[in-house]
Coordinates of N, CA and C in Angstrom, one line a residue:
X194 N 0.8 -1.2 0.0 CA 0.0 0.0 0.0 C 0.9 1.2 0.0
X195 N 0.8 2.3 -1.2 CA 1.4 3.4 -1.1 C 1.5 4.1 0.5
X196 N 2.6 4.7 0.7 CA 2.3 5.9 1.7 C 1.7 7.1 0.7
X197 N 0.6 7.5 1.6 CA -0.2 8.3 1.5 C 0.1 9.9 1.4
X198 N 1.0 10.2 1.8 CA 1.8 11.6 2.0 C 2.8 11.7 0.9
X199 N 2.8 10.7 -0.3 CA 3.4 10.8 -1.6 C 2.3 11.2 -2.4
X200 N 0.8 11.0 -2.0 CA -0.1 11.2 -3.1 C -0.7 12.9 -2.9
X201 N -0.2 13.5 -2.1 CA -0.5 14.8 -1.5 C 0.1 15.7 -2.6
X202 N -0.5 16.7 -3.0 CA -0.4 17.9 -3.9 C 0.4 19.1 -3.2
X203 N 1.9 18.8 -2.9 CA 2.3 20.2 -1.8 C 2.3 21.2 -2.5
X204 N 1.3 22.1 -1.5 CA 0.9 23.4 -2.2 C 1.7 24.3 -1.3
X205 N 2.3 25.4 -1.9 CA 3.0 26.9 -0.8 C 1.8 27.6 -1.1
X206 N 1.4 28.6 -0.5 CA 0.5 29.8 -0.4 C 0.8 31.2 0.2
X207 N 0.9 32.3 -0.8 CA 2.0 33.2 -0.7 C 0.5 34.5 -0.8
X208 N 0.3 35.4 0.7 CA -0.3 36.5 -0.2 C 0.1 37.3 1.3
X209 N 0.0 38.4 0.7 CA 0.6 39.8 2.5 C -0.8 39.8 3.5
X210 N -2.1 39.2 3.1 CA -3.2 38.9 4.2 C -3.3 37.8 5.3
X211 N -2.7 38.1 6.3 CA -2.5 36.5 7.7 C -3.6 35.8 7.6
X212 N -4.9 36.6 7.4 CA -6.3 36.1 7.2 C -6.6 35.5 6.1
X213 N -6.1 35.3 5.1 CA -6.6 34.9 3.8 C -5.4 33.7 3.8
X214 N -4.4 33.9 4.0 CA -3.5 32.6 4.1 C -4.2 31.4 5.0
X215 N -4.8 32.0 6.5 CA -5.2 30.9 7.3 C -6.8 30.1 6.7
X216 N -7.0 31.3 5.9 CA -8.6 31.2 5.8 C -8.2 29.5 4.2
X217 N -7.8 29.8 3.4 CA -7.2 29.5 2.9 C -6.4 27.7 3.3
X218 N -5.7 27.5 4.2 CA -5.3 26.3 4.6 C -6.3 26.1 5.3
X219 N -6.9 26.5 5.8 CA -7.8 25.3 6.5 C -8.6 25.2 6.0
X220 N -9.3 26.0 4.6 CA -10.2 25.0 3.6 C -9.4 23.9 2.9
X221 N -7.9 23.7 2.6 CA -7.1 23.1 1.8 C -6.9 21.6 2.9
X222 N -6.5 21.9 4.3 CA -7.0 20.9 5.0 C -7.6 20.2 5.1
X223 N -9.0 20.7 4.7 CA -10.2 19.6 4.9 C -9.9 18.4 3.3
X224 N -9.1 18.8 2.7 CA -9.1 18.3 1.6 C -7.9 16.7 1.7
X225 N -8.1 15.7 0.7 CA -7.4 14.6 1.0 C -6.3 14.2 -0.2
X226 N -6.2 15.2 -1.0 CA -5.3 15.3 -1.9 C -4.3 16.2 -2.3
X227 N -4.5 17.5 -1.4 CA -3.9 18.5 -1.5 C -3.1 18.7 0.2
X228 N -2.0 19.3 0.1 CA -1.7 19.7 1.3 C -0.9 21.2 1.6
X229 N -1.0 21.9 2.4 CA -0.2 23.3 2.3 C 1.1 23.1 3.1
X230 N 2.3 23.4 2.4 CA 3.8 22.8 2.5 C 3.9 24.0 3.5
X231 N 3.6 24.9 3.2 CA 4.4 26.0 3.6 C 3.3 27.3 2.8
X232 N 4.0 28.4 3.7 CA 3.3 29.7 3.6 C 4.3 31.2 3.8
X233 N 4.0 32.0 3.1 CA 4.5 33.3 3.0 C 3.6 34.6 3.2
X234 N 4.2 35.8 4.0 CA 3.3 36.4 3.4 C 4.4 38.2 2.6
X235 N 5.7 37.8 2.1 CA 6.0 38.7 1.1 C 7.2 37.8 0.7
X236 N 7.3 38.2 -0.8 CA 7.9 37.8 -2.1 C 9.0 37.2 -1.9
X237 N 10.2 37.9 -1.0 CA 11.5 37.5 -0.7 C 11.3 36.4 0.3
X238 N 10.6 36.0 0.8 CA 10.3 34.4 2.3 C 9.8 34.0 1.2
X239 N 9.0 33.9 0.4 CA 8.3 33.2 -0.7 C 9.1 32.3 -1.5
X240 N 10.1 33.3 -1.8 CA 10.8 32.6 -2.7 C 12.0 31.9 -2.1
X241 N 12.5 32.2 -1.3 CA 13.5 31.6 -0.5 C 12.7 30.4 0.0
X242 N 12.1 30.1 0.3 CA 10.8 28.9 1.2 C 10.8 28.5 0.1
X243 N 10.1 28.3 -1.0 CA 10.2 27.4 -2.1 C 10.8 27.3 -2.9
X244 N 12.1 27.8 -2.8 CA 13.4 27.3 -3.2 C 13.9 25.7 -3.0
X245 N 13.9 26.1 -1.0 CA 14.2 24.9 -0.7 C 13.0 23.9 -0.4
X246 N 11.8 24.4 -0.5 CA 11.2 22.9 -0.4 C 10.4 22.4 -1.4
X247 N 10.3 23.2 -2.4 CA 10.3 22.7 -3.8 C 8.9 21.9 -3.6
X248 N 7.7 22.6 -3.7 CA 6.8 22.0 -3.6 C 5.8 21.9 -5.0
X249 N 5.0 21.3 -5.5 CA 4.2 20.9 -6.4 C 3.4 22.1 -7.0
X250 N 2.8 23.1 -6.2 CA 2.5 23.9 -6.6 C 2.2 25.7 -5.8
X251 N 1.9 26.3 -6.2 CA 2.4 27.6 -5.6 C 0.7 28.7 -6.1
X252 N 0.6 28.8 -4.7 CA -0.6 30.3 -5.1 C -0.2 31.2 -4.7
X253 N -0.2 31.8 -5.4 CA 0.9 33.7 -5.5 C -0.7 34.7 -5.7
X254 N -0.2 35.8 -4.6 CA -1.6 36.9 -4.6 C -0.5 37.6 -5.8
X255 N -1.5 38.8 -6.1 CA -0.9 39.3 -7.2 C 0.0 40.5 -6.6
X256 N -0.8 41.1 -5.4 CA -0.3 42.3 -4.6 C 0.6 42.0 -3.2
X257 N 1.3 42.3 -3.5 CA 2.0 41.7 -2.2 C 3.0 43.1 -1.8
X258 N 2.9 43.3 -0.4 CA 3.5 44.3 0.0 C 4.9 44.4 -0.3
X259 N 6.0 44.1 -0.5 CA 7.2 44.0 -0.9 C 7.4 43.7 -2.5
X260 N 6.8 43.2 -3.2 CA 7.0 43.6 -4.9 C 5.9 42.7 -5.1
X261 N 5.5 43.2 -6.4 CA 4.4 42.9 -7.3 C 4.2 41.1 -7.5
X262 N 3.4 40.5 -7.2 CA 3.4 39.1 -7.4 C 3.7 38.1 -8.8
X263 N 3.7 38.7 -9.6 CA 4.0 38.6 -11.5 C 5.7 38.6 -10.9
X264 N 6.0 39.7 -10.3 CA 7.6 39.3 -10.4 C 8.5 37.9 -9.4
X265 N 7.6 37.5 -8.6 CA 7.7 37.0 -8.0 C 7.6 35.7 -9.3
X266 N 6.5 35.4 -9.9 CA 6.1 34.2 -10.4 C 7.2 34.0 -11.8
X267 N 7.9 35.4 -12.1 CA 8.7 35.5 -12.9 C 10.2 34.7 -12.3
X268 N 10.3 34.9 -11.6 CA 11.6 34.6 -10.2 C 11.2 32.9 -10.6
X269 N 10.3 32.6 -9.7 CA 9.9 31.5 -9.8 C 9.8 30.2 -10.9
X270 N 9.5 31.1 -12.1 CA 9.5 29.9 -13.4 C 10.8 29.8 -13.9
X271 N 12.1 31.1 -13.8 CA 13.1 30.9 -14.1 C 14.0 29.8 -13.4
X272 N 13.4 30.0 -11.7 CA 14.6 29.5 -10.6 C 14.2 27.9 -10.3
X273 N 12.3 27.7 -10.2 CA 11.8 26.5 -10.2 C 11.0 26.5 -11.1
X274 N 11.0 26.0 -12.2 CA 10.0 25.7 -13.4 C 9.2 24.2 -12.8
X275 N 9.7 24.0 -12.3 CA 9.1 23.0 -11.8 C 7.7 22.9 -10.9
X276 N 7.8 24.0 -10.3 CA 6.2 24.7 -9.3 C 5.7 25.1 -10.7
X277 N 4.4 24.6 -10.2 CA 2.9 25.5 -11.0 C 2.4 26.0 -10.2
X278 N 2.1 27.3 -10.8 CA 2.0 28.8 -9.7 C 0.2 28.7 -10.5
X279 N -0.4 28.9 -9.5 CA -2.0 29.8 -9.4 C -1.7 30.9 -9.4
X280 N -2.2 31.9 -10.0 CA -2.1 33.4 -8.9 C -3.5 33.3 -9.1
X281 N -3.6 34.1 -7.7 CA -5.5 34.4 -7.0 C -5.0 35.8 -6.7
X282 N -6.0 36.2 -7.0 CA -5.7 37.6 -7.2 C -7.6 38.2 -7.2
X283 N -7.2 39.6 -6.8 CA -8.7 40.4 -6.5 C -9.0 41.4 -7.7
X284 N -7.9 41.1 -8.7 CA -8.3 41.8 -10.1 C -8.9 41.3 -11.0
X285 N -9.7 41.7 -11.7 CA -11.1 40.8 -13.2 C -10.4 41.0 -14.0
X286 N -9.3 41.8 -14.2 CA -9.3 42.5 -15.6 C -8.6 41.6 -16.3
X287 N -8.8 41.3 -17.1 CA -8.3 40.0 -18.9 C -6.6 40.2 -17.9
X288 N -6.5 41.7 -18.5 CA -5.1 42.1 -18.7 C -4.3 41.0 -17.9
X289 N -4.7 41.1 -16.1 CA -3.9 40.9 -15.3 C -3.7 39.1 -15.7
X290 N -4.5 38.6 -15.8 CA -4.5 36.7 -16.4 C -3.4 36.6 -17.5
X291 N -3.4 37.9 -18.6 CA -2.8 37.6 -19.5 C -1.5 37.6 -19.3
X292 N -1.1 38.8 -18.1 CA 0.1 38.7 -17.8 C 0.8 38.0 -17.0
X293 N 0.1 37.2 -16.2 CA 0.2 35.9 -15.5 C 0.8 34.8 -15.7
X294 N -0.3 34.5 -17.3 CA 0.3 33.5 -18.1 C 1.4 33.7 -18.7
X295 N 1.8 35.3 -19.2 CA 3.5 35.3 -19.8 C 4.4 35.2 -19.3
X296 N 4.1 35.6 -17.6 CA 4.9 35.1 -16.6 C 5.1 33.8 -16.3
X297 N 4.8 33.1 -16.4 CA 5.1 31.8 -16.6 C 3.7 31.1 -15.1
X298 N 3.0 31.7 -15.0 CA 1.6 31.3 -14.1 C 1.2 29.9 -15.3
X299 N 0.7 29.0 -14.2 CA 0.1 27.8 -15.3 C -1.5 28.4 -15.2
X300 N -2.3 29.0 -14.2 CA -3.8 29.4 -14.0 C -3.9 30.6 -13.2
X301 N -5.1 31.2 -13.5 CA -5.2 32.4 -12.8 C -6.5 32.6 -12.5
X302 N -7.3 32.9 -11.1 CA -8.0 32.9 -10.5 C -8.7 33.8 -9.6
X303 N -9.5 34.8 -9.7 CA -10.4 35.8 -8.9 C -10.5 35.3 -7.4
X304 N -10.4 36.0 -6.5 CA -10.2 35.7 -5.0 C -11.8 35.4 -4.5
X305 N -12.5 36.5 -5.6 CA -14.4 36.1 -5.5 C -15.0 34.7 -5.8
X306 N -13.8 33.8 -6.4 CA -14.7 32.6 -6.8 C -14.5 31.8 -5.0
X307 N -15.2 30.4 -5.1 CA -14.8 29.2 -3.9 C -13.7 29.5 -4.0
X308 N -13.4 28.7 -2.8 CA -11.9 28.3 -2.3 C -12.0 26.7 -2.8
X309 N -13.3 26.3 -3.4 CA -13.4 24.8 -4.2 C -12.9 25.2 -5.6
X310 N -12.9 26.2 -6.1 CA -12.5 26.0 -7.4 C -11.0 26.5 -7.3
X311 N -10.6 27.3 -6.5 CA -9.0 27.4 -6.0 C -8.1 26.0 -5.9
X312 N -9.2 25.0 -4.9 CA -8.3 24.0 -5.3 C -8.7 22.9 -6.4
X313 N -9.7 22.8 -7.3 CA -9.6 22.3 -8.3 C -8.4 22.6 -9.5
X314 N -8.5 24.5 -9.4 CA -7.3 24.8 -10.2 C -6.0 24.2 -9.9
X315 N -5.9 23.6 -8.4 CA -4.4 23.5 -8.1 C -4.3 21.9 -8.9
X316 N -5.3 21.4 -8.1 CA -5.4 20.2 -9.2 C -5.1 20.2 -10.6
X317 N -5.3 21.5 -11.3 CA -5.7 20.9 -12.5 C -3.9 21.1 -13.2
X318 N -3.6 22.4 -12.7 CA -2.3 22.7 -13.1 C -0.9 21.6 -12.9
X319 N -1.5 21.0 -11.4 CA -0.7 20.2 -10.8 C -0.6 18.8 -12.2
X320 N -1.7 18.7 -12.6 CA -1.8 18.1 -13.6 C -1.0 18.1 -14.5
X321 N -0.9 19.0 -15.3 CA 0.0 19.8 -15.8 C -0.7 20.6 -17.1
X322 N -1.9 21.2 -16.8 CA -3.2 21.1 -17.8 C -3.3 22.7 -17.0
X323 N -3.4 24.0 -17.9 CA -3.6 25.4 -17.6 C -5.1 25.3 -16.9
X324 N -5.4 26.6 -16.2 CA -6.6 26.6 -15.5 C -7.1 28.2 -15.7

């Protein structure tokens, strides 16, 4: 029988709200395929933290008190291409998704949807399938 903690989805969760990070893991908790590795709440711990633990996938806010979250995800696809980054973000606009994706974001996600379709996206990317 597999160990069970190889089939877990390690997810980082990076945004400058303590509230939205906590609010956040403990909907990801209740869940049996996903797990939160680790957490940040600005760009520089973000990226140092998932440097070294190199986890499956990554949700990056887009605003983050210390630099813009796009540059972060830019950092990210150069240093670990290997994380697929969500960004959840509280902006609609096309633009900001489009820029997401040239940053090397696999999915991009409105903070107004569930926190079920948050982690479906993580699923889906983790897949390796854009969201």
């Amino acid at each position: 029988m597999p160990d069970q903690s190889t089939t877990h989805i390690q997810t980082f969760l990076v945004d400058d709200h303590p509230a939205i990070l906590e609010a956040i893991r403990n909907r990801i908790d209740d869940t049996l395929d996903v797990e939160v590795c680790g957490m940040a709440t600005s760009s520089d711990e973000a990226f140092r933290k998932i440097e070294d633990m190199e986890p499956d996938t990554a949700v990056v806010d887009i605003s983050l008190e210390d630099a813009h979250g796009l540059d972060l995800v830019q950092n990210l696809q150069s240093q670990c291409p290997e994380v697929q980054v969500v960004v959840y973000s509280m902006y609609d606009e096309m633009v900001y998704a489009e820029r997401a994706i040239q940053a090397g974001a696999s999915g991009y996600l409105m903070k107004d949807q569930p926190t079920e379709d948050l982690i479906e996206a993580i699923r889906v990317v983790d897949g390796g399938r854009s969201s």
